[in-house]
Amino acid sequence: MRNFMKWDIIKTFSGRNRHCFTCQDVIRAYPDEKSIYLSRLLSDMVKQGMLYKVSRVIYHIVPIHADPKSYVPDRHQMAKYLMHQKEYYIGY
């Protein structure tokens, strides 16, 4: 059941074209599951290389073709998730 949930989480968010999400997003998407179970599941997914932990609360889906040990998401695309819906710009 656990592996099914892991792939279902990936399918749910990538199907919405959201490559980043928070633990709260997962809890809202799966209201029938206990929050502690979901947070442990996300932690397992990070250890298995399915997710990349961007910050304490933000997770990024690692593409299947990428090497999880060396994969780092594009920093410019991460900005909108790190800014939590605030206006921002990226300078060089």
mmCIF file with all atom_site columns, N, CA and C in Angstrom, residues 27-68:
data_model
loop_
_atom_site.group_PDB
_atom_site.id
_atom_site.type_symbol
_atom_site.label_atom_id
_atom_site.label_alt_id
_atom_site.label_comp_id
_atom_site.label_asym_id
_atom_site.label_entity_id
_atom_site.label_seq_id
_atom_site.pdbx_PDB_ins_code
_atom_site.Cartn_x
_atom_site.Cartn_y
_atom_site.Cartn_z
_atom_site.occupancy
_atom_site.B_iso_or_equiv
_atom_site.pdbx_formal_charge
_atom_site.auth_seq_id
_atom_site.auth_comp_id
_atom_site.auth_asym_id
_atom_site.auth_atom_id
_atom_site.pdbx_PDB_model_num
ATOM 1   N N  . ILE A 1 27 ? -1.553 16.736 2.546   1.00 0.00 ? 27 ILE A N  1
ATOM 2   C CA . ILE A 1 27 ? -2.590 16.473 3.559   1.00 0.00 ? 27 ILE A CA 1
ATOM 3   C C  . ILE A 1 27 ? -3.957 16.891 3.039   1.00 0.00 ? 27 ILE A C  1
ATOM 4   N N  . ARG A 1 28 ? -4.021 18.031 2.333   1.00 0.00 ? 28 ARG A N  1
ATOM 5   C CA . ARG A 1 28 ? -5.302 18.466 1.748   1.00 0.00 ? 28 ARG A CA 1
ATOM 6   C C  . ARG A 1 28 ? -5.751 17.533 0.621   1.00 0.00 ? 28 ARG A C  1
ATOM 7   N N  . ALA A 1 29 ? -4.806 16.994 -0.137  1.00 0.00 ? 29 ALA A N  1
ATOM 8   C CA . ALA A 1 29 ? -5.150 16.114 -1.248  1.00 0.00 ? 29 ALA A CA 1
ATOM 9   C C  . ALA A 1 29 ? -5.602 14.731 -0.775  1.00 0.00 ? 29 ALA A C  1
ATOM 10  N N  . TYR A 1 30 ? -5.161 14.337 0.415   1.00 0.00 ? 30 TYR A N  1
ATOM 11  C CA . TYR A 1 30 ? -5.509 13.014 0.973   1.00 0.00 ? 30 TYR A CA 1
ATOM 12  C C  . TYR A 1 30 ? -6.088 13.184 2.377   1.00 0.00 ? 30 TYR A C  1
ATOM 13  N N  . PRO A 1 31 ? -7.289 13.712 2.484   1.00 0.00 ? 31 PRO A N  1
ATOM 14  C CA . PRO A 1 31 ? -7.863 14.001 3.807   1.00 0.00 ? 31 PRO A CA 1
ATOM 15  C C  . PRO A 1 31 ? -8.184 12.752 4.630   1.00 0.00 ? 31 PRO A C  1
ATOM 16  N N  . ASP A 1 32 ? -8.302 11.593 3.996   1.00 0.00 ? 32 ASP A N  1
ATOM 17  C CA . ASP A 1 32 ? -8.627 10.374 4.734   1.00 0.00 ? 32 ASP A CA 1
ATOM 18  C C  . ASP A 1 32 ? -7.414 9.749  5.421   1.00 0.00 ? 32 ASP A C  1
ATOM 19  N N  . GLU A 1 33 ? -6.220 10.195 5.069   1.00 0.00 ? 33 GLU A N  1
ATOM 20  C CA . GLU A 1 33 ? -4.997 9.648  5.657   1.00 0.00 ? 33 GLU A CA 1
ATOM 21  C C  . GLU A 1 33 ? -4.535 10.518 6.827   1.00 0.00 ? 33 GLU A C  1
ATOM 22  N N  . LYS A 1 34 ? -3.873 9.908  7.779   1.00 0.00 ? 34 LYS A N  1
ATOM 23  C CA . LYS A 1 34 ? -3.347 10.655 8.928   1.00 0.00 ? 34 LYS A CA 1
ATOM 24  C C  . LYS A 1 34 ? -2.147 11.480 8.493   1.00 0.00 ? 34 LYS A C  1
ATOM 25  N N  . SER A 1 35 ? -2.032 12.676 9.047   1.00 0.00 ? 35 SER A N  1
ATOM 26  C CA . SER A 1 35 ? -0.961 13.588 8.639   1.00 0.00 ? 35 SER A CA 1
ATOM 27  C C  . SER A 1 35 ? 0.418  13.036 8.985   1.00 0.00 ? 35 SER A C  1
ATOM 28  N N  . ILE A 1 36 ? 0.555  12.343 10.095  1.00 0.00 ? 36 ILE A N  1
ATOM 29  C CA . ILE A 1 36 ? 1.858  11.788 10.475  1.00 0.00 ? 36 ILE A CA 1
ATOM 30  C C  . ILE A 1 36 ? 2.295  10.712 9.477   1.00 0.00 ? 36 ILE A C  1
ATOM 31  N N  . TYR A 1 37 ? 1.333  9.931  9.004   1.00 0.00 ? 37 TYR A N  1
ATOM 32  C CA . TYR A 1 37 ? 1.623  8.911  7.992   1.00 0.00 ? 37 TYR A CA 1
ATOM 33  C C  . TYR A 1 37 ? 2.106  9.573  6.712   1.00 0.00 ? 37 TYR A C  1
ATOM 34  N N  . LEU A 1 38 ? 1.442  10.631 6.290   1.00 0.00 ? 38 LEU A N  1
ATOM 35  C CA . LEU A 1 38 ? 1.822  11.316 5.054   1.00 0.00 ? 38 LEU A CA 1
ATOM 36  C C  . LEU A 1 38 ? 3.185  11.990 5.177   1.00 0.00 ? 38 LEU A C  1
ATOM 37  N N  . SER A 1 39 ? 3.479  12.583 6.323   1.00 0.00 ? 39 SER A N  1
ATOM 38  C CA . SER A 1 39 ? 4.788  13.229 6.485   1.00 0.00 ? 39 SER A CA 1
ATOM 39  C C  . SER A 1 39 ? 5.906  12.188 6.501   1.00 0.00 ? 39 SER A C  1
ATOM 40  N N  . ARG A 1 40 ? 5.667  11.035 7.094   1.00 0.00 ? 40 ARG A N  1
ATOM 41  C CA . ARG A 1 40 ? 6.668  9.957  7.062   1.00 0.00 ? 40 ARG A CA 1
ATOM 42  C C  . ARG A 1 40 ? 6.831  9.410  5.643   1.00 0.00 ? 40 ARG A C  1
ATOM 43  N N  . LEU A 1 41 ? 5.745  9.348  4.927   1.00 0.00 ? 41 LEU A N  1
ATOM 44  C CA . LEU A 1 41 ? 5.778  8.879  3.545   1.00 0.00 ? 41 LEU A CA 1
ATOM 45  C C  . LEU A 1 41 ? 6.626  9.820  2.690   1.00 0.00 ? 41 LEU A C  1
ATOM 46  N N  . LEU A 1 42 ? 6.455  11.119 2.879   1.00 0.00 ? 42 LEU A N  1
ATOM 47  C CA . LEU A 1 42 ? 7.259  12.101 2.142   1.00 0.00 ? 42 LEU A CA 1
ATOM 48  C C  . LEU A 1 42 ? 8.735  11.968 2.502   1.00 0.00 ? 42 LEU A C  1
ATOM 49  N N  . SER A 1 43 ? 9.009  11.735 3.764   1.00 0.00 ? 43 SER A N  1
ATOM 50  C CA . SER A 1 43 ? 10.393 11.541 4.205   1.00 0.00 ? 43 SER A CA 1
ATOM 51  C C  . SER A 1 43 ? 11.005 10.312 3.533   1.00 0.00 ? 43 SER A C  1
ATOM 52  N N  . ASP A 1 44 ? 10.247 9.224  3.462   1.00 0.00 ? 44 ASP A N  1
ATOM 53  C CA . ASP A 1 44 ? 10.716 8.017  2.768   1.00 0.00 ? 44 ASP A CA 1
ATOM 54  C C  . ASP A 1 44 ? 10.966 8.297  1.296   1.00 0.00 ? 44 ASP A C  1
ATOM 55  N N  . MET A 1 45 ? 10.101 9.082  0.691   1.00 0.00 ? 45 MET A N  1
ATOM 56  C CA . MET A 1 45 ? 10.247 9.405  -0.727  1.00 0.00 ? 45 MET A CA 1
ATOM 57  C C  . MET A 1 45 ? 11.517 10.218 -0.983  1.00 0.00 ? 45 MET A C  1
ATOM 58  N N  . VAL A 1 46 ? 11.880 11.074 -0.046  1.00 0.00 ? 46 VAL A N  1
ATOM 59  C CA . VAL A 1 46 ? 13.126 11.840 -0.166  1.00 0.00 ? 46 VAL A CA 1
ATOM 60  C C  . VAL A 1 46 ? 14.313 10.879 -0.064  1.00 0.00 ? 46 VAL A C  1
ATOM 61  N N  . LYS A 1 47 ? 14.271 9.952  0.895   1.00 0.00 ? 47 LYS A N  1
ATOM 62  C CA . LYS A 1 47 ? 15.359 8.985  1.067   1.00 0.00 ? 47 LYS A CA 1
ATOM 63  C C  . LYS A 1 47 ? 15.515 8.087  -0.150  1.00 0.00 ? 47 LYS A C  1
ATOM 64  N N  . GLN A 1 48 ? 14.422 7.763  -0.823  1.00 0.00 ? 48 GLN A N  1
ATOM 65  C CA . GLN A 1 48 ? 14.466 6.894  -1.998  1.00 0.00 ? 48 GLN A CA 1
ATOM 66  C C  . GLN A 1 48 ? 14.800 7.644  -3.280  1.00 0.00 ? 48 GLN A C  1
ATOM 67  N N  . GLY A 1 49 ? 14.889 8.961  -3.222  1.00 0.00 ? 49 GLY A N  1
ATOM 68  C CA . GLY A 1 49 ? 15.241 9.739  -4.396  1.00 0.00 ? 49 GLY A CA 1
ATOM 69  C C  . GLY A 1 49 ? 14.064 10.080 -5.287  1.00 0.00 ? 49 GLY A C  1
ATOM 70  N N  . MET A 1 50 ? 12.852 9.896  -4.791  1.00 0.00 ? 50 MET A N  1
ATOM 71  C CA . MET A 1 50 ? 11.665 10.247 -5.571  1.00 0.00 ? 50 MET A CA 1
ATOM 72  C C  . MET A 1 50 ? 11.369 11.738 -5.475  1.00 0.00 ? 50 MET A C  1
ATOM 73  N N  . LEU A 1 51 ? 11.727 12.330 -4.339  1.00 0.00 ? 51 LEU A N  1
ATOM 74  C CA . LEU A 1 51 ? 11.511 13.753 -4.091  1.00 0.00 ? 51 LEU A CA 1
ATOM 75  C C  . LEU A 1 51 ? 12.815 14.400 -3.674  1.00 0.00 ? 51 LEU A C  1
ATOM 76  N N  . TYR A 1 52 ? 12.928 15.690 -3.963  1.00 0.00 ? 52 TYR A N  1
ATOM 77  C CA . TYR A 1 52 ? 14.046 16.509 -3.518  1.00 0.00 ? 52 TYR A CA 1
ATOM 78  C C  . TYR A 1 52 ? 13.480 17.514 -2.529  1.00 0.00 ? 52 TYR A C  1
ATOM 79  N N  . LYS A 1 53 ? 14.083 17.613 -1.357  1.00 0.00 ? 53 LYS A N  1
ATOM 80  C CA . LYS A 1 53 ? 13.590 18.550 -0.346  1.00 0.00 ? 53 LYS A CA 1
ATOM 81  C C  . LYS A 1 53 ? 14.241 19.905 -0.580  1.00 0.00 ? 53 LYS A C  1
ATOM 82  N N  . VAL A 1 54 ? 13.433 20.847 -1.062  1.00 0.00 ? 54 VAL A N  1
ATOM 83  C CA . VAL A 1 54 ? 13.924 22.182 -1.403  1.00 0.00 ? 54 VAL A CA 1
ATOM 84  C C  . VAL A 1 54 ? 14.149 22.997 -0.137  1.00 0.00 ? 54 VAL A C  1
ATOM 85  N N  . SER A 1 55 ? 13.187 22.959 0.755   1.00 0.00 ? 55 SER A N  1
ATOM 86  C CA . SER A 1 55 ? 13.289 23.651 2.040   1.00 0.00 ? 55 SER A CA 1
ATOM 87  C C  . SER A 1 55 ? 12.600 22.776 3.082   1.00 0.00 ? 55 SER A C  1
ATOM 88  N N  . ARG A 1 56 ? 12.447 23.302 4.260   1.00 0.00 ? 56 ARG A N  1
ATOM 89  C CA . ARG A 1 56 ? 11.845 22.525 5.336   1.00 0.00 ? 56 ARG A CA 1
ATOM 90  C C  . ARG A 1 56 ? 10.440 22.059 4.994   1.00 0.00 ? 56 ARG A C  1
ATOM 91  N N  . VAL A 1 57 ? 9.726  22.798 4.177   1.00 0.00 ? 57 VAL A N  1
ATOM 92  C CA . VAL A 1 57 ? 8.333  22.468 3.880   1.00 0.00 ? 57 VAL A CA 1
ATOM 93  C C  . VAL A 1 57 ? 8.042  22.217 2.403   1.00 0.00 ? 57 VAL A C  1
ATOM 94  N N  . ILE A 1 58 ? 8.995  22.417 1.524   1.00 0.00 ? 58 ILE A N  1
ATOM 95  C CA . ILE A 1 58 ? 8.743  22.311 0.084   1.00 0.00 ? 58 ILE A CA 1
ATOM 96  C C  . ILE A 1 58 ? 9.479  21.106 -0.499  1.00 0.00 ? 58 ILE A C  1
ATOM 97  N N  . TYR A 1 59 ? 8.743  20.311 -1.266  1.00 0.00 ? 59 TYR A N  1
ATOM 98  C CA . TYR A 1 59 ? 9.281  19.133 -1.935  1.00 0.00 ? 59 TYR A CA 1
ATOM 99  C C  . TYR A 1 59 ? 9.170  19.314 -3.446  1.00 0.00 ? 59 TYR A C  1
ATOM 100 N N  . HIS A 1 60 ? 10.152 18.784 -4.161  1.00 0.00 ? 60 HIS A N  1
ATOM 101 C CA . HIS A 1 60 ? 10.166 18.843 -5.622  1.00 0.00 ? 60 HIS A CA 1
ATOM 102 C C  . HIS A 1 60 ? 10.245 17.416 -6.152  1.00 0.00 ? 60 HIS A C  1
ATOM 103 N N  . ILE A 1 61 ? 9.460  17.104 -7.183  1.00 0.00 ? 61 ILE A N  1
ATOM 104 C CA . ILE A 1 61 ? 9.462  15.773 -7.779  1.00 0.00 ? 61 ILE A CA 1
ATOM 105 C C  . ILE A 1 61 ? 10.716 15.613 -8.633  1.00 0.00 ? 61 ILE A C  1
ATOM 106 N N  . VAL A 1 62 ? 11.482 14.564 -8.348  1.00 0.00 ? 62 VAL A N  1
ATOM 107 C CA . VAL A 1 62 ? 12.680 14.264 -9.129  1.00 0.00 ? 62 VAL A CA 1
ATOM 108 C C  . VAL A 1 62 ? 12.239 13.531 -10.398 1.00 0.00 ? 62 VAL A C  1
ATOM 109 N N  . PRO A 1 63 ? 12.623 14.025 -11.571 1.00 0.00 ? 63 PRO A N  1
ATOM 110 C CA . PRO A 1 63 ? 12.252 13.327 -12.811 1.00 0.00 ? 63 PRO A CA 1
ATOM 111 C C  . PRO A 1 63 ? 12.794 11.898 -12.824 1.00 0.00 ? 63 PRO A C  1
ATOM 112 N N  . ILE A 1 64 ? 12.053 11.004 -13.435 1.00 0.00 ? 64 ILE A N  1
ATOM 113 C CA . ILE A 1 64 ? 12.427 9.592  -13.453 1.00 0.00 ? 64 ILE A CA 1
ATOM 114 C C  . ILE A 1 64 ? 13.776 9.378  -14.131 1.00 0.00 ? 64 ILE A C  1
ATOM 115 N N  . HIS A 1 65 ? 14.062 10.155 -15.150 1.00 0.00 ? 65 HIS A N  1
ATOM 116 C CA . HIS A 1 65 ? 15.312 9.981  -15.903 1.00 0.00 ? 65 HIS A CA 1
ATOM 117 C C  . HIS A 1 65 ? 16.522 10.590 -15.197 1.00 0.00 ? 65 HIS A C  1
ATOM 118 N N  . ALA A 1 66 ? 16.320 11.332 -14.115 1.00 0.00 ? 66 ALA A N  1
ATOM 119 C CA . ALA A 1 66 ? 17.424 12.011 -13.435 1.00 0.00 ? 66 ALA A CA 1
ATOM 120 C C  . ALA A 1 66 ? 18.060 11.117 -12.374 1.00 0.00 ? 66 ALA A C  1
ATOM 121 N N  . ASP A 1 67 ? 19.338 11.350 -12.134 1.00 0.00 ? 67 ASP A N  1
ATOM 122 C CA . ASP A 1 67 ? 20.036 10.657 -11.057 1.00 0.00 ? 67 ASP A CA 1
ATOM 123 C C  . ASP A 1 67 ? 19.715 11.375 -9.746  1.00 0.00 ? 67 ASP A C  1
ATOM 124 N N  . PRO A 1 68 ? 18.992 10.724 -8.819  1.00 0.00 ? 68 PRO A N  1
ATOM 125 C CA . PRO A 1 68 ? 18.568 11.414 -7.599  1.00 0.00 ? 68 PRO A CA 1
ATOM 126 C C  . PRO A 1 68 ? 19.716 11.877 -6.710  1.00 0.00 ? 68 PRO A C  1
#
